[in-house]
Amino acid sequence: MSLNRGADRPPFTREDVEHGGAMVHLMALVIENARLQEEQARRIRELTALNRRLEEAQVQLMQSEKMAAIGQLAAGVAHEINNPVGYIRSNLGALGEYLQALLGLAGRAEEALGALPPEHPARRAWAEACAAADLDFLREDAPQLLAQCGEGVERVGRIVRDLKEFSHVDEAQWQEADLLQGLASTLNIVHNELKYRAEVVRELQPLPPVRCIPSQVNQVLMNLLVNAAQAMEEDRRGTITLRSGSEGPWVWLEVEDTGCGIPRERLGRIFDPFFTTKPVGKGTGLGLALSARIAQRHGGRIEVESTPGRGSRFRLWLPREGPPPEAEGEAEAAAPGARPVEA
Ligand SMILES: Nc1ncnc2c1ncn2[C@@H]1O[C@H](COP(=O)(O)OP(=O)(O)OP(=O)(O)O)[C@@H](O)[C@H]1O
Ligand SMILES: [Mg+2]
């Protein structure tokens, strides 16, 4: 910087020079200050980003621990229960045949003894034995009991299959999946949570296969279903309506509830990690944060519409073809619950 004075004016005085020096010093300070401020803003940006990454890592850790626990439980249950269920099923089949044989024998004995005179001691003894054993009742009840046991065993078998299907114990990989099948098994898993709070209405349209990591999509559905159930008033059973559809390259699944709804000013926060309005122990505020992340990593999104006092509607959109190839690796590696079960 230079300061010149016209030739027609007196030269700078000592005082002028001192003033000039002070001004230069002041400007240097201002410049330094601006630089420091910029530096500070950059650091704040860095720290905010770091903080966000830390929060994400924490969410992932907590959720993958949760999923690992569920997945391991599923794998353990499937393994432990499958074996006894297998032999109970086959023994029940054999028992049914034995029972038929025994009842057939009893019928034959009855026929043979029926040919004897009514006062014949053998016939009387048989009649007494039959009465004591309540043979008529046994004939009617035993096959029914066996049939019920058979149904029970089939049900246990189905639950085990659902658990396996839900957590995809065998393959936590990208694959072409039937989302409605995933929804059905997820519904069975959360059945207990839903049954007292809501009636589930299915208005489902068939969907084409979707490229996804099924265990993760099931997890999103589970979070949406449990939220819907938890949104119901304590003493009034509501309705949860499930819908599906496809539009061009997209498919969608929707969970609508007749619960408490979400006030407008809260809508912007529900996907934030740790945002919850539920009491301690009931909600961690991770369900939607994680669901949104899973949707995003699948190249999709979650839409929400809500009317306080009337209910909410969450819609999961996914591209049929999955995300672009380079994003798949990232989702697999980074998404919590991608490998929930190393059982
Ligand atoms: N269907 C819904 N109806 C009304 N409010 C909802 C619904 N779904 C989510 N919310 C609101 O969004 C908040 C965040 O939901 P989110 O699933 O992320 O966490 P959470 O259910 O509280 O806990 P978590 O899912 O971790 O057990 C909830 O606490 C609730 O206030
Ligand atoms: Mg939740």
CSV table of C-alpha atoms and ligand atoms in Angstrom, one decimal:
chain,number,residue,atom,x,y,z
A,1,MET,CA,0.0,0.0,0.0
A,2,SER,CA,1.4,3.4,-0.8
A,3,LEU,CA,0.2,6.9,0.1
A,4,ASN,CA,1.3,9.7,-2.1
A,5,ARG,CA,0.8,13.4,-1.6
A,6,GLY,CA,0.4,15.9,-4.4
A,7,ALA,CA,3.5,18.0,-5.2
A,8,ASP,CA,1.5,21.2,-4.4
A,9,ARG,CA,0.9,20.1,-0.8
A,10,PRO,CA,3.3,20.1,2.2
A,11,PRO,CA,5.1,16.8,2.9
A,12,PHE,CA,3.8,14.3,5.5
A,13,THR,CA,4.5,15.4,9.0
A,14,ARG,CA,5.8,13.0,11.6
A,15,GLU,CA,2.3,12.9,13.1
A,16,ASP,CA,0.8,12.0,9.7
A,17,VAL,CA,3.3,9.1,9.5
A,18,GLU,CA,2.3,7.9,13.0
A,19,HIS,CA,-1.4,8.0,12.1
A,20,GLY,CA,-0.7,6.1,8.9
A,21,GLY,CA,1.3,3.5,10.9
A,22,ALA,CA,-1.6,3.1,13.4
A,23,MET,CA,-4.1,2.7,10.5
A,24,VAL,CA,-2.0,0.0,8.8
A,25,HIS,CA,-1.7,-1.8,12.1
A,26,LEU,CA,-5.4,-1.6,12.6
A,27,MET,CA,-6.1,-2.9,9.2
A,28,ALA,CA,-3.7,-5.8,9.7
A,29,LEU,CA,-5.6,-6.6,12.9
A,30,VAL,CA,-8.9,-6.5,11.0
A,31,ILE,CA,-7.5,-8.8,8.3
A,32,GLU,CA,-6.1,-11.2,10.9
A,33,ASN,CA,-9.4,-11.2,12.7
A,34,ALA,CA,-11.3,-12.0,9.5
A,35,ARG,CA,-8.9,-14.9,8.8
A,36,LEU,CA,-9.3,-16.2,12.4
A,37,GLN,CA,-13.1,-16.0,12.0
A,38,GLU,CA,-13.0,-18.0,8.8
A,39,GLU,CA,-10.7,-20.5,10.4
A,40,GLN,CA,-13.1,-20.9,13.3
A,41,ALA,CA,-16.1,-21.3,11.0
A,42,ARG,CA,-14.1,-24.0,9.1
A,43,ARG,CA,-13.3,-25.8,12.3
A,44,ILE,CA,-16.9,-25.6,13.4
A,45,ARG,CA,-18.0,-27.2,10.1
A,46,GLU,CA,-15.4,-29.9,10.5
A,47,LEU,CA,-16.5,-30.6,14.1
A,48,THR,CA,-20.2,-30.6,13.1
A,49,ALA,CA,-19.5,-33.1,10.4
A,50,LEU,CA,-17.4,-35.2,12.8
A,51,ASN,CA,-20.1,-35.1,15.3
A,52,ARG,CA,-22.7,-36.2,12.8
A,53,ARG,CA,-20.4,-39.1,11.8
A,54,LEU,CA,-20.0,-40.1,15.4
A,55,GLU,CA,-23.7,-40.0,16.0
A,56,GLU,CA,-24.3,-42.1,12.9
A,57,ALA,CA,-21.7,-44.6,14.0
A,58,GLN,CA,-23.4,-44.8,17.4
A,59,VAL,CA,-26.8,-45.4,15.8
A,60,GLN,CA,-25.3,-48.1,13.6
A,61,LEU,CA,-23.6,-49.7,16.5
A,62,MET,CA,-26.7,-49.8,18.7
A,63,GLN,CA,-28.9,-51.0,15.8
A,64,SER,CA,-26.5,-53.6,14.6
A,65,GLU,CA,-26.2,-54.9,18.1
A,66,LYS,CA,-29.9,-55.1,18.3
A,67,MET,CA,-30.1,-56.8,14.9
A,68,ALA,CA,-27.3,-59.1,15.7
A,69,ALA,CA,-29.2,-60.1,18.9
A,70,ILE,CA,-32.4,-60.7,16.9
A,71,GLY,CA,-30.6,-62.5,14.2
A,72,GLN,CA,-28.7,-64.7,16.5
A,73,LEU,CA,-31.8,-65.4,18.4
A,74,ALA,CA,-33.6,-66.3,15.2
A,75,ALA,CA,-30.8,-68.5,14.1
A,76,GLY,CA,-30.5,-70.2,17.5
A,77,VAL,CA,-34.3,-70.7,17.8
A,78,ALA,CA,-34.5,-72.0,14.3
A,79,HIS,CA,-31.7,-74.5,14.9
A,80,GLU,CA,-32.8,-75.6,18.4
A,81,ILE,CA,-36.5,-75.9,17.5
A,82,ASN,CA,-36.3,-77.4,14.1
A,83,ASN,CA,-34.9,-80.7,15.3
A,84,PRO,CA,-37.5,-81.5,18.0
A,85,VAL,CA,-40.3,-80.1,15.7
A,86,GLY,CA,-39.1,-82.6,13.1
A,87,TYR,CA,-39.4,-85.6,15.3
A,88,ILE,CA,-42.5,-84.5,17.0
A,89,ARG,CA,-44.1,-84.2,13.6
A,90,SER,CA,-43.0,-87.6,12.4
A,91,ASN,CA,-43.9,-89.2,15.8
A,92,LEU,CA,-47.3,-87.7,15.7
A,93,GLY,CA,-47.8,-89.2,12.2
A,94,ALA,CA,-46.8,-92.6,13.5
A,95,LEU,CA,-49.0,-92.2,16.7
A,96,GLY,CA,-52.0,-91.4,14.5
A,97,GLU,CA,-51.5,-94.7,12.6
A,98,TYR,CA,-51.0,-96.7,15.9
A,99,LEU,CA,-54.1,-95.1,17.3
A,100,GLN,CA,-56.1,-96.1,14.2
A,101,ALA,CA,-54.7,-99.6,14.5
A,102,LEU,CA,-55.7,-99.8,18.2
A,103,LEU,CA,-59.1,-98.5,17.7
A,104,GLY,CA,-59.5,-100.9,14.8
A,105,LEU,CA,-58.6,-103.7,17.2
A,106,ALA,CA,-61.0,-102.5,19.8
A,107,GLY,CA,-63.7,-102.5,17.1
A,108,ARG,CA,-62.8,-106.0,16.0
A,109,ALA,CA,-63.0,-107.2,19.7
A,110,GLU,CA,-66.3,-105.5,20.1
A,111,GLU,CA,-67.7,-107.3,17.0
A,112,ALA,CA,-66.4,-110.6,18.2
A,113,LEU,CA,-67.7,-110.2,21.7
A,114,GLY,CA,-71.0,-108.8,20.4
A,115,ALA,CA,-71.6,-112.2,18.9
A,116,LEU,CA,-71.6,-113.8,22.3
A,117,PRO,CA,-74.8,-114.0,24.5
A,118,PRO,CA,-75.3,-110.8,26.5
A,119,GLU,CA,-74.7,-112.6,29.8
A,120,HIS,CA,-71.4,-114.1,28.7
A,121,PRO,CA,-68.7,-113.2,31.3
A,122,ALA,CA,-66.2,-112.2,28.6
A,123,ARG,CA,-68.8,-109.8,27.0
A,124,ARG,CA,-69.7,-108.4,30.4
A,125,ALA,CA,-66.0,-107.9,31.3
A,126,TRP,CA,-65.4,-106.1,28.0
A,127,ALA,CA,-68.3,-103.9,28.5
A,128,GLU,CA,-67.1,-102.9,32.0
A,129,ALA,CA,-63.6,-102.3,30.7
A,130,CYS,CA,-64.9,-100.1,27.9
A,131,ALA,CA,-67.0,-98.1,30.4
A,132,ALA,CA,-64.1,-97.7,32.8
A,133,ALA,CA,-61.8,-96.5,30.0
A,134,ASP,CA,-64.6,-94.4,28.5
A,135,LEU,CA,-63.8,-96.0,25.1
A,136,ASP,CA,-66.5,-94.1,23.2
A,137,PHE,CA,-65.1,-90.8,24.4
A,138,LEU,CA,-61.5,-91.9,23.6
A,139,ARG,CA,-62.5,-92.9,20.1
A,140,GLU,CA,-63.9,-89.4,19.5
A,141,ASP,CA,-61.4,-87.3,21.4
A,142,ALA,CA,-58.0,-89.0,20.7
A,143,PRO,CA,-57.9,-88.3,17.0
A,144,GLN,CA,-59.0,-84.7,17.6
A,145,LEU,CA,-56.2,-84.2,20.1
A,146,LEU,CA,-53.7,-85.6,17.7
A,147,ALA,CA,-54.9,-83.3,14.9
A,148,GLN,CA,-54.6,-80.3,17.2
A,149,CYS,CA,-51.0,-81.4,18.2
A,150,GLY,CA,-50.3,-81.6,14.5
A,151,GLU,CA,-51.6,-78.1,13.9
A,152,GLY,CA,-49.6,-76.8,16.8
A,153,VAL,CA,-46.4,-78.3,15.5
A,154,GLU,CA,-47.1,-76.9,12.0
A,155,ARG,CA,-47.5,-73.5,13.6
A,156,VAL,CA,-44.2,-73.7,15.5
A,157,GLY,CA,-42.6,-74.8,12.3
A,158,ARG,CA,-44.0,-71.7,10.5
A,159,ILE,CA,-42.8,-69.4,13.3
A,160,VAL,CA,-39.3,-70.8,12.9
A,161,ARG,CA,-39.5,-70.4,9.1
A,162,ASP,CA,-40.7,-66.8,9.6
A,163,LEU,CA,-37.9,-66.0,12.0
A,164,LYS,CA,-35.4,-67.4,9.5
A,165,GLU,CA,-37.1,-65.5,6.7
A,166,PHE,CA,-37.2,-62.3,8.7
A,167,SER,CA,-33.6,-62.2,9.6
A,168,HIS,CA,-32.4,-63.9,6.4
A,169,VAL,CA,-30.0,-66.0,8.5
A,170,ASP,CA,-28.6,-67.6,5.4
A,171,GLU,CA,-28.1,-64.7,3.1
A,172,ALA,CA,-27.8,-61.0,4.2
A,173,GLN,CA,-26.9,-60.1,0.6
A,174,TRP,CA,-28.4,-58.2,-2.3
A,175,GLN,CA,-30.9,-60.3,-4.1
A,176,GLU,CA,-34.2,-60.2,-6.0
A,177,ALA,CA,-36.8,-60.5,-3.3
A,178,ASP,CA,-40.5,-60.8,-2.8
A,179,LEU,CA,-41.3,-57.8,-0.5
A,180,LEU,CA,-44.8,-59.1,0.2
A,181,GLN,CA,-43.4,-62.3,1.5
A,182,GLY,CA,-41.0,-60.3,3.7
A,183,LEU,CA,-44.0,-58.3,4.9
A,184,ALA,CA,-46.0,-61.4,5.7
A,185,SER,CA,-43.2,-62.9,7.8
A,186,THR,CA,-42.5,-59.6,9.5
A,187,LEU,CA,-46.2,-59.3,10.4
A,188,ASN,CA,-46.0,-62.7,12.0
A,189,ILE,CA,-42.9,-61.6,14.0
A,190,VAL,CA,-44.7,-58.5,15.4
A,191,HIS,CA,-48.1,-60.2,15.6
A,192,ASN,CA,-48.0,-60.1,19.4
A,193,GLU,CA,-47.2,-56.4,19.5
A,194,LEU,CA,-50.1,-55.6,17.1
A,195,LYS,CA,-52.9,-57.9,18.0
A,196,TYR,CA,-54.3,-56.1,21.0
A,197,ARG,CA,-53.8,-52.6,19.6
A,198,ALA,CA,-55.0,-52.8,16.0
A,199,GLU,CA,-56.7,-54.7,13.4
A,200,VAL,CA,-54.5,-55.2,10.3
A,201,VAL,CA,-56.2,-54.7,7.0
A,202,ARG,CA,-54.4,-55.8,3.8
A,203,GLU,CA,-55.0,-53.9,0.6
A,204,LEU,CA,-52.0,-55.3,-1.1
A,205,GLN,CA,-51.3,-55.3,-4.8
A,206,PRO,CA,-48.8,-57.9,-6.2
A,207,LEU,CA,-45.2,-56.5,-6.5
A,208,PRO,CA,-42.5,-57.4,-9.0
A,209,PRO,CA,-39.3,-58.8,-7.5
A,210,VAL,CA,-37.1,-56.0,-6.0
A,211,ARG,CA,-33.4,-55.9,-5.7
A,212,CYS,CA,-32.6,-55.3,-2.1
A,213,ILE,CA,-31.2,-56.7,1.1
A,214,PRO,CA,-34.4,-58.4,2.4
A,215,SER,CA,-33.4,-58.5,6.1
A,216,GLN,CA,-33.0,-54.7,6.0
A,217,VAL,CA,-36.2,-54.0,4.2
A,218,ASN,CA,-38.0,-56.3,6.7
A,219,GLN,CA,-36.4,-54.2,9.5
A,220,VAL,CA,-37.9,-51.0,8.0
A,221,LEU,CA,-41.3,-52.7,7.8
A,222,MET,CA,-41.0,-53.9,11.4
A,223,ASN,CA,-40.1,-50.4,12.6
A,224,LEU,CA,-43.1,-48.9,10.7
A,225,LEU,CA,-45.5,-51.6,12.0
A,226,VAL,CA,-44.4,-51.3,15.6
A,227,ASN,CA,-44.6,-47.5,15.5
A,228,ALA,CA,-48.1,-47.7,14.0
A,229,ALA,CA,-49.2,-50.1,16.8
A,230,GLN,CA,-47.6,-47.9,19.5
A,231,ALA,CA,-49.4,-44.8,18.1
A,232,MET,CA,-52.8,-46.3,19.0
A,233,GLU,CA,-54.6,-45.0,22.1
A,234,GLU,CA,-54.2,-47.4,25.1
A,235,ASP,CA,-57.8,-48.3,25.4
A,236,ARG,CA,-59.0,-48.2,21.8
A,237,ARG,CA,-58.1,-50.7,19.1
A,238,GLY,CA,-57.3,-49.0,15.9
A,239,THR,CA,-56.7,-50.1,12.3
A,240,ILE,CA,-53.4,-50.6,10.5
A,241,THR,CA,-53.8,-50.7,6.7
A,242,LEU,CA,-51.1,-52.1,4.5
A,243,ARG,CA,-50.9,-51.2,0.9
A,244,SER,CA,-48.5,-51.8,-1.9
A,245,GLY,CA,-48.1,-50.8,-5.5
A,246,SER,CA,-45.6,-50.0,-8.3
A,247,GLU,CA,-45.1,-47.1,-10.5
A,248,GLY,CA,-42.6,-47.3,-13.4
A,249,PRO,CA,-39.3,-48.3,-12.0
A,250,TRP,CA,-40.5,-47.9,-8.4
A,251,VAL,CA,-42.4,-50.0,-5.9
A,252,TRP,CA,-43.9,-48.9,-2.7
A,253,LEU,CA,-45.2,-50.3,0.6
A,254,GLU,CA,-47.4,-48.3,2.9
A,255,VAL,CA,-48.3,-48.6,6.6
A,256,GLU,CA,-51.2,-46.4,7.6
A,257,ASP,CA,-52.5,-46.2,11.1
A,258,THR,CA,-55.4,-44.6,12.9
A,259,GLY,CA,-53.2,-43.6,15.8
A,260,CYS,CA,-52.4,-40.3,17.5
A,261,GLY,CA,-50.8,-38.6,14.5
A,262,ILE,CA,-47.7,-36.3,14.5
A,263,PRO,CA,-47.9,-32.6,15.0
A,264,ARG,CA,-46.6,-30.6,12.0
A,265,GLU,CA,-43.7,-29.1,14.0
A,266,ARG,CA,-42.5,-32.5,15.0
A,267,LEU,CA,-42.6,-34.0,11.5
A,268,GLY,CA,-39.2,-32.6,10.6
A,269,ARG,CA,-37.6,-34.3,13.6
A,270,ILE,CA,-38.9,-37.8,13.6
A,271,PHE,CA,-36.1,-39.2,11.4
A,272,ASP,CA,-33.5,-37.7,13.6
A,273,PRO,CA,-31.4,-40.2,15.6
A,274,PHE,CA,-32.6,-40.5,19.2
A,275,PHE,CA,-35.7,-38.4,18.7
A,276,THR,CA,-38.4,-40.1,20.6
A,277,THR,CA,-41.6,-39.0,22.4
A,278,LYS,CA,-41.9,-42.4,24.1
A,279,PRO,CA,-41.1,-43.1,27.6
A,280,VAL,CA,-37.6,-44.5,28.6
A,281,GLY,CA,-37.5,-48.1,27.9
A,282,LYS,CA,-40.1,-48.0,25.2
A,283,GLY,CA,-38.5,-46.0,22.5
A,284,THR,CA,-34.9,-45.2,21.7
A,285,GLY,CA,-35.7,-43.0,18.8
A,286,LEU,CA,-33.6,-45.1,16.4
A,287,GLY,CA,-36.4,-46.9,14.4
A,288,LEU,CA,-37.1,-44.2,11.8
A,289,ALA,CA,-33.5,-42.9,11.7
A,290,LEU,CA,-32.3,-46.3,10.8
A,291,SER,CA,-35.2,-47.0,8.4
A,292,ALA,CA,-34.5,-43.8,6.5
A,293,ARG,CA,-30.9,-44.7,6.2
A,294,ILE,CA,-31.7,-48.2,4.9
A,295,ALA,CA,-34.2,-46.7,2.4
A,296,GLN,CA,-31.6,-44.2,1.2
A,297,ARG,CA,-28.9,-46.9,0.8
A,298,HIS,CA,-31.4,-48.9,-1.3
A,299,GLY,CA,-31.8,-45.8,-3.5
A,300,GLY,CA,-35.2,-45.2,-2.0
A,301,ARG,CA,-37.0,-43.0,0.5
A,302,ILE,CA,-39.7,-42.8,3.1
A,303,GLU,CA,-42.6,-40.4,2.8
A,304,VAL,CA,-44.8,-39.5,5.7
A,305,GLU,CA,-48.2,-37.8,5.9
A,306,SER,CA,-49.9,-37.3,9.2
A,307,THR,CA,-52.9,-35.6,10.8
A,308,PRO,CA,-52.8,-35.1,14.5
A,309,GLY,CA,-55.6,-37.0,16.2
A,310,ARG,CA,-56.4,-39.0,13.0
A,311,GLY,CA,-53.4,-41.0,12.1
A,312,SER,CA,-50.3,-41.3,10.0
A,313,ARG,CA,-49.2,-42.9,6.7
A,314,PHE,CA,-45.6,-44.0,6.1
A,315,ARG,CA,-44.7,-45.0,2.5
A,316,LEU,CA,-41.4,-46.8,1.7
A,317,TRP,CA,-40.4,-46.3,-1.9
A,318,LEU,CA,-37.7,-48.5,-3.4
A,319,PRO,CA,-36.3,-48.8,-7.0
A,320,ARG,CA,-37.1,-52.2,-8.4
A,321,GLU,CA,-33.6,-52.5,-9.8
A,322,GLY,CA,-31.9,-51.5,-6.5
A,323,PRO,CA,-29.4,-48.6,-6.2
A,324,PRO,CA,-26.6,-48.0,-8.7
A,325,PRO,CA,-24.0,-50.8,-8.5
A,326,GLU,CA,-21.4,-48.7,-6.8
A,327,ALA,CA,-23.8,-47.9,-4.0
A,328,GLU,CA,-24.6,-51.5,-3.2
A,329,GLY,CA,-21.2,-52.3,-1.7
A,330,GLU,CA,-21.5,-49.3,0.5
A,331,ALA,CA,-24.9,-50.3,1.8
A,332,GLU,CA,-23.8,-53.8,2.4
A,333,ALA,CA,-20.6,-52.7,4.2
A,334,ALA,CA,-22.0,-49.9,6.2
A,335,ALA,CA,-25.7,-50.5,6.8
A,336,PRO,CA,-26.4,-51.8,10.3
A,337,GLY,CA,-27.8,-55.2,10.3
A,338,ALA,CA,-26.4,-56.0,6.9
A,339,ARG,CA,-24.8,-59.0,8.4
A,340,PRO,CA,-26.9,-59.5,11.5
A,341,VAL,CA,-26.2,-63.1,12.0
A,342,GLU,CA,-23.0,-64.9,12.0
A,343,ALA,CA,-24.4,-67.8,13.9
B,1,LIG,N1,-47.0,-44.0,13.2
B,1,LIG,C1,-46.7,-43.0,14.1
B,1,LIG,N2,-47.6,-42.3,14.7
B,1,LIG,C2,-47.3,-41.3,15.5
B,1,LIG,N3,-46.0,-40.9,15.9
B,1,LIG,C3,-45.0,-41.6,15.3
B,1,LIG,C4,-45.3,-42.7,14.4
B,1,LIG,N4,-44.1,-43.1,14.0
B,1,LIG,C5,-43.2,-42.4,14.6
B,1,LIG,N5,-43.7,-41.5,15.4
B,1,LIG,C6,-43.0,-40.5,16.2
B,1,LIG,O1,-41.7,-40.4,15.8
B,1,LIG,C7,-40.8,-40.7,16.9
B,1,LIG,C8,-39.6,-41.4,16.4
B,1,LIG,O2,-39.9,-42.7,15.9
B,1,LIG,P1,-38.8,-43.8,15.9
B,1,LIG,O3,-39.4,-45.1,15.4
B,1,LIG,O4,-37.6,-43.3,15.3
B,1,LIG,O5,-38.4,-44.0,17.5
B,1,LIG,P2,-39.3,-44.6,18.6
B,1,LIG,O6,-40.4,-45.4,18.1
B,1,LIG,O7,-39.6,-43.5,19.6
B,1,LIG,O8,-38.2,-45.6,19.3
B,1,LIG,P3,-37.6,-47.0,18.7
B,1,LIG,O9,-38.2,-47.1,17.3
B,1,LIG,O10,-36.1,-46.8,18.6
B,1,LIG,O11,-38.0,-48.0,19.6
B,1,LIG,C9,-41.7,-41.5,17.9
B,1,LIG,O12,-41.2,-41.4,19.2
B,1,LIG,C10,-43.0,-40.8,17.7
B,1,LIG,O13,-43.1,-39.6,18.4
B,2,MG,MG,-40.1,-46.8,16.6
